[in-house]
Amino acid sequence: MGTSSGMTWQQLRDLKLSELTDAADGWAGTSNFADHARESVEGDMTGKLTKTQDSESARSAVKRLKRLSENYRYIHTETGLIRGTLDGLAAELGSPQRRLRDALDDAANLGYTVNDNGSIEYPADGAVPGGSVMGDNGLIGVGNPGLYRDGNGMYDPALGPDAPVLKSPNPQRAKAQDIADRIATALREACDIDERYSSALDKLKAAPGLTVDIKTWANVGSDVDAVSGAAEKYLGKEIPFDKSPAERKEWWDHLSKEQREEYVAAFPEVVGSLDGVPALARDEANRENIQLLIAQLEGRDDAKSRSQLEGMKEIQRKLLEHDPKMPPMYLLGIGTEGNGRAIVAYGNPDTAKNVSTYVPGLNTSLDAGFAGGDLKRASDIAIDAQSFDASSASIAWLGYDAPQAGFDSNLPQNVSNFDVMGADKAESGATNYNQFMAGISATNDHADPHITAVGHSYGSFTVGQAAQRHGGIPGVDDIVLVGSPGTGADHAQDLNVGKNHVFVGAADNDLVTKLPSKAEAVALLGGPIPSYLADPSGDQLWFGTDPASHEFGANRFAVDDGPAPIIAGQGVTPAHSDYFNVNDDGGSRRPSESERNIALVVSGNSGEISREQPR
């Protein structure tokens, strides 16, 4: 296309936009071929080889296949960017081209001459002579040939728009000026579009013999930014950021297949995190985005970046090496904001009849621990729920900054970070959680899916805060609270699902479920009598009424007591992490009683849980 200084109105008039869209379709074919090839390598080749052979040569072959898979992913991403750029260029140029052609038609109908430089010659009107006008393209300064020119075409500030000039008595002049202005404006806009997309296309070049490595993916990130910037006016302005998840789902459904692919290519970070976009599209976008984020983090040396890098690499490893016998993984969110963001589903939440979303608590961040422990919890919930109802999916949701606390000694009162003692992070997380859950309801294929909110530790407080918002947690039928220091609610009924749909697990040896209330903690300093007066019922925890108490009114289900604090040799709160335990030694899967009960609720079989008397 050339630069803004090289495009003429004749080139814009004669431009065949169909050639650009045809080229875009060609690149789309290449992108789709690469994606299918990647799927074939990962599934048919790597998967079968991993399951059927265990030798040094087989492991070496798997490494090479993984490298080939990454090459195909790179080709898919880059060719998708080219396709999106060409489509965007064609789409945006269509408007100024139409306006240019309309102006030329008007000039022809009036018998005006359009000169090569875009000026218009208009005829005499009776005794009043004709003349020539240059179009004003809307710019201020020397980039606008329609400003400050005299009859000889020379710049003359005295002829500026505010200068006192005599109006021509020839009525043809005003009509000619209007047409010239329209031509000049259309050409200027087309040149701006051309320059914007040309700059993006210049970046989409790969050297011969390219090795796809971390540095390569870092360059891909730069390419994505370039294409996103170029396509901002074409695609970006249409993204419904300020709409509800249901409205976003409607917007996505009305896009063509090609438009969806363009959004994923140009805005992977946005599509991957936009609640209301279906799971398959979010997963595709985030699988691209996690590569870009890993490349960004590789170049950083601070502790937070190293920790997040470990977490992302482990998530990516699980995605690439996922056991086909396990529930399929979907990456619904990934990011470096705050302590990190990651949302991972086991089973498709859009097609499953039963969907649960688990919110982790204290000390959770995007690190190797989350990628190992918390993702396993979500995976185990899915597996065990599917044993009761195959149409079940489970999500691990790290969409907020959980409090980070350390202990200065073996005593729980010596917390070194007091974030855990406050409500700010839970309140902020509740907003994000409700938005996400509204998206889950909007994208699910079933008319009335069974949705469960699961909160552990401080995550149960976050779920409790979300449930007490107006209308409760969108779409949620049941709430499961385990290891809870309180929800901020006085009664189970306050959680907006009905008290019979609130289920609580509290291990006798879990000190977190026995934290004193704030008033009681202060009174403890004065001895047992002031402490009793502060909470005579003994039902109050740090964040309100004990969910496991009679006063709260929820269903308490049976859990193992768990290891005793300190004397069991496993630290202060070993029982706090036992609610999701599964013993699968020897190939025989044996969920703990707590895990089984959670799975029963998640699968819609809460009537079968084993119960325990409230405190």
mmCIF file of N, CA, C and O in Angstrom, residues 97-148:
data_model
loop_
_atom_site.group_PDB
_atom_site.id
_atom_site.type_symbol
_atom_site.label_atom_id
_atom_site.label_comp_id
_atom_site.label_asym_id
_atom_site.label_seq_id
_atom_site.Cartn_x
_atom_site.Cartn_y
_atom_site.Cartn_z
ATOM 1 N N GLN A 97 -12.915 4.572 1.173
ATOM 2 C CA GLN A 97 -13.041 4.320 -0.263
ATOM 3 C C GLN A 97 -14.461 4.610 -0.742
ATOM 4 O O GLN A 97 -14.654 5.226 -1.801
ATOM 5 N N ARG A 98 -15.468 4.188 0.031
ATOM 6 C CA ARG A 98 -16.855 4.465 -0.353
ATOM 7 C C ARG A 98 -17.125 5.971 -0.380
ATOM 8 O O ARG A 98 -17.790 6.476 -1.291
ATOM 9 N N ARG A 99 -16.613 6.689 0.611
ATOM 10 C CA ARG A 99 -16.850 8.125 0.661
ATOM 11 C C ARG A 99 -16.125 8.846 -0.476
ATOM 12 O O ARG A 99 -16.630 9.836 -1.019
ATOM 13 N N LEU A 100 -14.945 8.356 -0.832
ATOM 14 C CA LEU A 100 -14.226 8.931 -1.977
ATOM 15 C C LEU A 100 -15.015 8.728 -3.265
ATOM 16 O O LEU A 100 -15.215 9.672 -4.056
ATOM 17 N N ARG A 101 -15.494 7.502 -3.489
ATOM 18 C CA ARG A 101 -16.222 7.218 -4.723
ATOM 19 C C ARG A 101 -17.523 8.020 -4.790
ATOM 20 O O ARG A 101 -17.923 8.481 -5.882
ATOM 21 N N ASP A 102 -18.186 8.197 -3.654
ATOM 22 C CA ASP A 102 -19.407 9.019 -3.640
ATOM 23 C C ASP A 102 -19.081 10.467 -4.039
ATOM 24 O O ASP A 102 -19.826 11.101 -4.805
ATOM 25 N N ALA A 103 -17.971 10.986 -3.526
ATOM 26 C CA ALA A 103 -17.580 12.362 -3.859
ATOM 27 C C ALA A 103 -17.233 12.485 -5.336
ATOM 28 O O ALA A 103 -17.602 13.482 -5.997
ATOM 29 N N LEU A 104 -16.527 11.477 -5.879
ATOM 30 C CA LEU A 104 -16.184 11.507 -7.307
ATOM 31 C C LEU A 104 -17.430 11.443 -8.184
ATOM 32 O O LEU A 104 -17.509 12.105 -9.227
ATOM 33 N N ASP A 105 -18.416 10.633 -7.748
ATOM 34 C CA ASP A 105 -19.672 10.557 -8.507
ATOM 35 C C ASP A 105 -20.378 11.911 -8.506
ATOM 36 O O ASP A 105 -20.913 12.357 -9.545
ATOM 37 N N ASP A 106 -20.377 12.579 -7.347
ATOM 38 C CA ASP A 106 -21.023 13.899 -7.280
ATOM 39 C C ASP A 106 -20.307 14.896 -8.185
ATOM 40 O O ASP A 106 -20.955 15.726 -8.852
ATOM 41 N N ALA A 107 -18.979 14.822 -8.225
ATOM 42 C CA ALA A 107 -18.221 15.734 -9.095
ATOM 43 C C ALA A 107 -18.559 15.490 -10.560
ATOM 44 O O ALA A 107 -18.745 16.434 -11.350
ATOM 45 N N ALA A 108 -18.659 14.199 -10.932
ATOM 46 C CA ALA A 108 -18.967 13.874 -12.321
ATOM 47 C C ALA A 108 -20.372 14.349 -12.699
ATOM 48 O O ALA A 108 -20.588 14.878 -13.797
ATOM 49 N N ASN A 109 -21.322 14.156 -11.789
ATOM 50 C CA ASN A 109 -22.702 14.557 -12.076
ATOM 51 C C ASN A 109 -22.829 16.065 -12.245
ATOM 52 O O ASN A 109 -23.698 16.554 -12.982
ATOM 53 N N LEU A 110 -21.970 16.840 -11.559
ATOM 54 C CA LEU A 110 -22.011 18.298 -11.658
ATOM 55 C C LEU A 110 -21.109 18.828 -12.776
ATOM 56 O O LEU A 110 -21.054 20.033 -13.004
ATOM 57 N N GLY A 111 -20.378 17.923 -13.426
ATOM 58 C CA GLY A 111 -19.509 18.341 -14.510
ATOM 59 C C GLY A 111 -18.214 18.969 -14.046
ATOM 60 O O GLY A 111 -17.576 19.718 -14.797
ATOM 61 N N TYR A 112 -17.791 18.676 -12.801
ATOM 62 C CA TYR A 112 -16.546 19.227 -12.280
ATOM 63 C C TYR A 112 -15.382 18.322 -12.673
ATOM 64 O O TYR A 112 -15.531 17.104 -12.837
ATOM 65 N N THR A 113 -14.217 18.911 -12.769
ATOM 66 C CA THR A 113 -13.007 18.159 -13.072
ATOM 67 C C THR A 113 -12.210 17.932 -11.790
ATOM 68 O O THR A 113 -11.957 18.880 -11.037
ATOM 69 N N VAL A 114 -11.851 16.671 -11.575
ATOM 70 C CA VAL A 114 -11.014 16.326 -10.413
ATOM 71 C C VAL A 114 -9.580 16.167 -10.906
ATOM 72 O O VAL A 114 -9.284 15.277 -11.712
ATOM 73 N N ASN A 115 -8.704 17.029 -10.455
ATOM 74 C CA ASN A 115 -7.310 16.988 -10.893
ATOM 75 C C ASN A 115 -6.528 15.905 -10.152
ATOM 76 O O ASN A 115 -6.955 15.361 -9.126
ATOM 77 N N ASP A 116 -5.346 15.601 -10.659
ATOM 78 C CA ASP A 116 -4.517 14.544 -10.067
ATOM 79 C C ASP A 116 -4.192 14.816 -8.606
ATOM 80 O O ASP A 116 -4.045 13.891 -7.803
ATOM 81 N N ASN A 117 -4.066 16.096 -8.250
ATOM 82 C CA ASN A 117 -3.716 16.444 -6.868
ATOM 83 C C ASN A 117 -4.937 16.526 -5.952
ATOM 84 O O ASN A 117 -4.822 16.896 -4.797
ATOM 85 N N GLY A 118 -6.133 16.194 -6.476
ATOM 86 C CA GLY A 118 -7.342 16.201 -5.670
ATOM 87 C C GLY A 118 -8.099 17.511 -5.689
ATOM 88 O O GLY A 118 -9.177 17.605 -5.104
ATOM 89 N N SER A 119 -7.553 18.529 -6.355
ATOM 90 C CA SER A 119 -8.277 19.805 -6.439
ATOM 91 C C SER A 119 -9.437 19.665 -7.423
ATOM 92 O O SER A 119 -9.440 18.789 -8.291
ATOM 93 N N ILE A 120 -10.414 20.545 -7.275
ATOM 94 C CA ILE A 120 -11.621 20.497 -8.108
ATOM 95 C C ILE A 120 -11.715 21.777 -8.930
ATOM 96 O O ILE A 120 -11.592 22.882 -8.396
ATOM 97 N N GLU A 121 -11.935 21.610 -10.234
ATOM 98 C CA GLU A 121 -12.185 22.756 -11.107
ATOM 99 C C GLU A 121 -13.692 22.853 -11.361
ATOM 100 O O GLU A 121 -14.313 21.880 -11.781
ATOM 101 N N TYR A 122 -14.241 24.025 -11.096
ATOM 102 C CA TYR A 122 -15.681 24.214 -11.279
ATOM 103 C C TYR A 122 -15.892 25.253 -12.373
ATOM 104 O O TYR A 122 -15.059 26.139 -12.611
ATOM 105 N N PRO A 123 -17.037 25.192 -13.079
ATOM 106 C CA PRO A 123 -17.259 26.070 -14.249
ATOM 107 C C PRO A 123 -17.752 27.464 -13.845
ATOM 108 O O PRO A 123 -18.105 27.714 -12.695
ATOM 109 N N ALA A 124 -17.786 28.329 -14.846
ATOM 110 C CA ALA A 124 -18.328 29.677 -14.648
ATOM 111 C C ALA A 124 -19.839 29.595 -14.465
ATOM 112 O O ALA A 124 -20.494 28.640 -14.893
ATOM 113 N N ASP A 125 -20.362 30.591 -13.813
ATOM 114 C CA ASP A 125 -21.805 30.683 -13.612
ATOM 115 C C ASP A 125 -22.259 32.021 -14.178
ATOM 116 O O ASP A 125 -22.134 33.068 -13.524
ATOM 117 N N GLY A 126 -22.701 31.976 -15.437
ATOM 118 C CA GLY A 126 -23.038 33.226 -16.110
ATOM 119 C C GLY A 126 -21.782 34.058 -16.313
ATOM 120 O O GLY A 126 -20.797 33.602 -16.872
ATOM 121 N N ALA A 127 -21.840 35.331 -15.850
ATOM 122 C CA ALA A 127 -20.697 36.224 -16.010
ATOM 123 C C ALA A 127 -19.633 36.002 -14.949
ATOM 124 O O ALA A 127 -18.538 36.562 -15.028
ATOM 125 N N VAL A 128 -19.964 35.176 -13.936
ATOM 126 C CA VAL A 128 -19.008 34.930 -12.853
ATOM 127 C C VAL A 128 -18.074 33.811 -13.273
ATOM 128 O O VAL A 128 -18.531 32.710 -13.610
ATOM 129 N N PRO A 129 -16.777 34.039 -13.296
ATOM 130 C CA PRO A 129 -15.851 33.009 -13.783
ATOM 131 C C PRO A 129 -15.780 31.803 -12.851
ATOM 132 O O PRO A 129 -16.121 31.865 -11.668
ATOM 133 N N GLY A 130 -15.344 30.666 -13.411
ATOM 134 C CA GLY A 130 -15.119 29.459 -12.622
ATOM 135 C C GLY A 130 -13.788 29.544 -11.897
ATOM 136 O O GLY A 130 -13.146 30.596 -11.859
ATOM 137 N N GLY A 131 -13.350 28.433 -11.366
ATOM 138 C CA GLY A 131 -12.092 28.436 -10.627
ATOM 139 C C GLY A 131 -11.715 27.046 -10.157
ATOM 140 O O GLY A 131 -12.263 26.033 -10.618
ATOM 141 N N SER A 132 -10.815 27.010 -9.196
ATOM 142 C CA SER A 132 -10.302 25.742 -8.671
ATOM 143 C C SER A 132 -10.203 25.846 -7.154
ATOM 144 O O SER A 132 -9.836 26.902 -6.617
ATOM 145 N N VAL A 133 -10.531 24.751 -6.462
ATOM 146 C CA VAL A 133 -10.421 24.726 -4.996
ATOM 147 C C VAL A 133 -9.650 23.478 -4.582
ATOM 148 O O VAL A 133 -9.693 22.438 -5.239
ATOM 149 N N MET A 134 -8.951 23.609 -3.449
ATOM 150 C CA MET A 134 -8.218 22.492 -2.871
ATOM 151 C C MET A 134 -8.947 22.035 -1.619
ATOM 152 O O MET A 134 -9.440 22.852 -0.842
ATOM 153 N N GLY A 135 -9.032 20.757 -1.426
ATOM 154 C CA GLY A 135 -9.772 20.213 -0.301
ATOM 155 C C GLY A 135 -9.073 20.399 1.037
ATOM 156 O O GLY A 135 -7.842 20.395 1.138
ATOM 157 N N ASP A 136 -9.873 20.585 2.079
ATOM 158 C CA ASP A 136 -9.413 20.683 3.462
ATOM 159 C C ASP A 136 -9.596 19.305 4.104
ATOM 160 O O ASP A 136 -10.720 18.831 4.256
ATOM 161 N N ASN A 137 -8.506 18.634 4.504
ATOM 162 C CA ASN A 137 -8.622 17.267 5.027
ATOM 163 C C ASN A 137 -8.805 17.203 6.537
ATOM 164 O O ASN A 137 -8.805 16.119 7.126
ATOM 165 N N GLY A 138 -8.937 18.346 7.186
ATOM 166 C CA GLY A 138 -9.219 18.359 8.612
ATOM 167 C C GLY A 138 -8.010 18.494 9.499
ATOM 168 O O GLY A 138 -8.149 18.696 10.705
ATOM 169 N N LEU A 139 -6.804 18.374 8.948
ATOM 170 C CA LEU A 139 -5.594 18.537 9.749
ATOM 171 C C LEU A 139 -5.280 20.013 9.943
ATOM 172 O O LEU A 139 -5.686 20.859 9.149
ATOM 173 N N ILE A 140 -4.533 20.300 10.991
ATOM 174 C CA ILE A 140 -4.074 21.663 11.240
ATOM 175 C C ILE A 140 -2.598 21.736 10.895
ATOM 176 O O ILE A 140 -1.791 20.985 11.435
ATOM 177 N N GLY A 141 -2.242 22.589 9.994
ATOM 178 C CA GLY A 141 -0.829 22.757 9.670
ATOM 179 C C GLY A 141 -0.485 22.323 8.263
ATOM 180 O O GLY A 141 -1.355 22.164 7.406
ATOM 181 N N VAL A 142 0.821 22.075 8.028
ATOM 182 C CA VAL A 142 1.311 21.839 6.670
ATOM 183 C C VAL A 142 0.851 20.507 6.098
ATOM 184 O O VAL A 142 0.982 20.264 4.902
ATOM 185 N N GLY A 143 0.314 19.612 6.928
ATOM 186 C CA GLY A 143 -0.199 18.345 6.402
ATOM 187 C C GLY A 143 -1.529 18.488 5.700
ATOM 188 O O GLY A 143 -2.086 17.502 5.231
ATOM 189 N N ASN A 144 -2.023 19.697 5.631
ATOM 190 C CA ASN A 144 -3.319 19.945 5.010
ATOM 191 C C ASN A 144 -3.146 20.909 3.845
ATOM 192 O O ASN A 144 -3.013 22.114 4.045
ATOM 193 N N PRO A 145 -3.149 20.411 2.614
ATOM 194 C CA PRO A 145 -2.947 21.305 1.450
ATOM 195 C C PRO A 145 -4.107 22.254 1.211
ATOM 196 O O PRO A 145 -3.986 23.181 0.421
ATOM 197 N N GLY A 146 -5.237 22.037 1.905
ATOM 198 C CA GLY A 146 -6.389 22.913 1.711
ATOM 199 C C GLY A 146 -6.369 24.138 2.583
ATOM 200 O O GLY A 146 -7.288 24.962 2.510
ATOM 201 N N LEU A 147 -5.348 24.277 3.414
ATOM 202 C CA LEU A 147 -5.255 25.452 4.285
ATOM 203 C C LEU A 147 -4.152 26.394 3.805
ATOM 204 O O LEU A 147 -3.109 25.945 3.319
ATOM 205 N N TYR A 148 -4.373 27.688 3.984
ATOM 206 C CA TYR A 148 -3.348 28.710 3.810
ATOM 207 C C TYR A 148 -2.749 28.744 2.404
ATOM 208 O O TYR A 148 -1.556 28.962 2.231
#
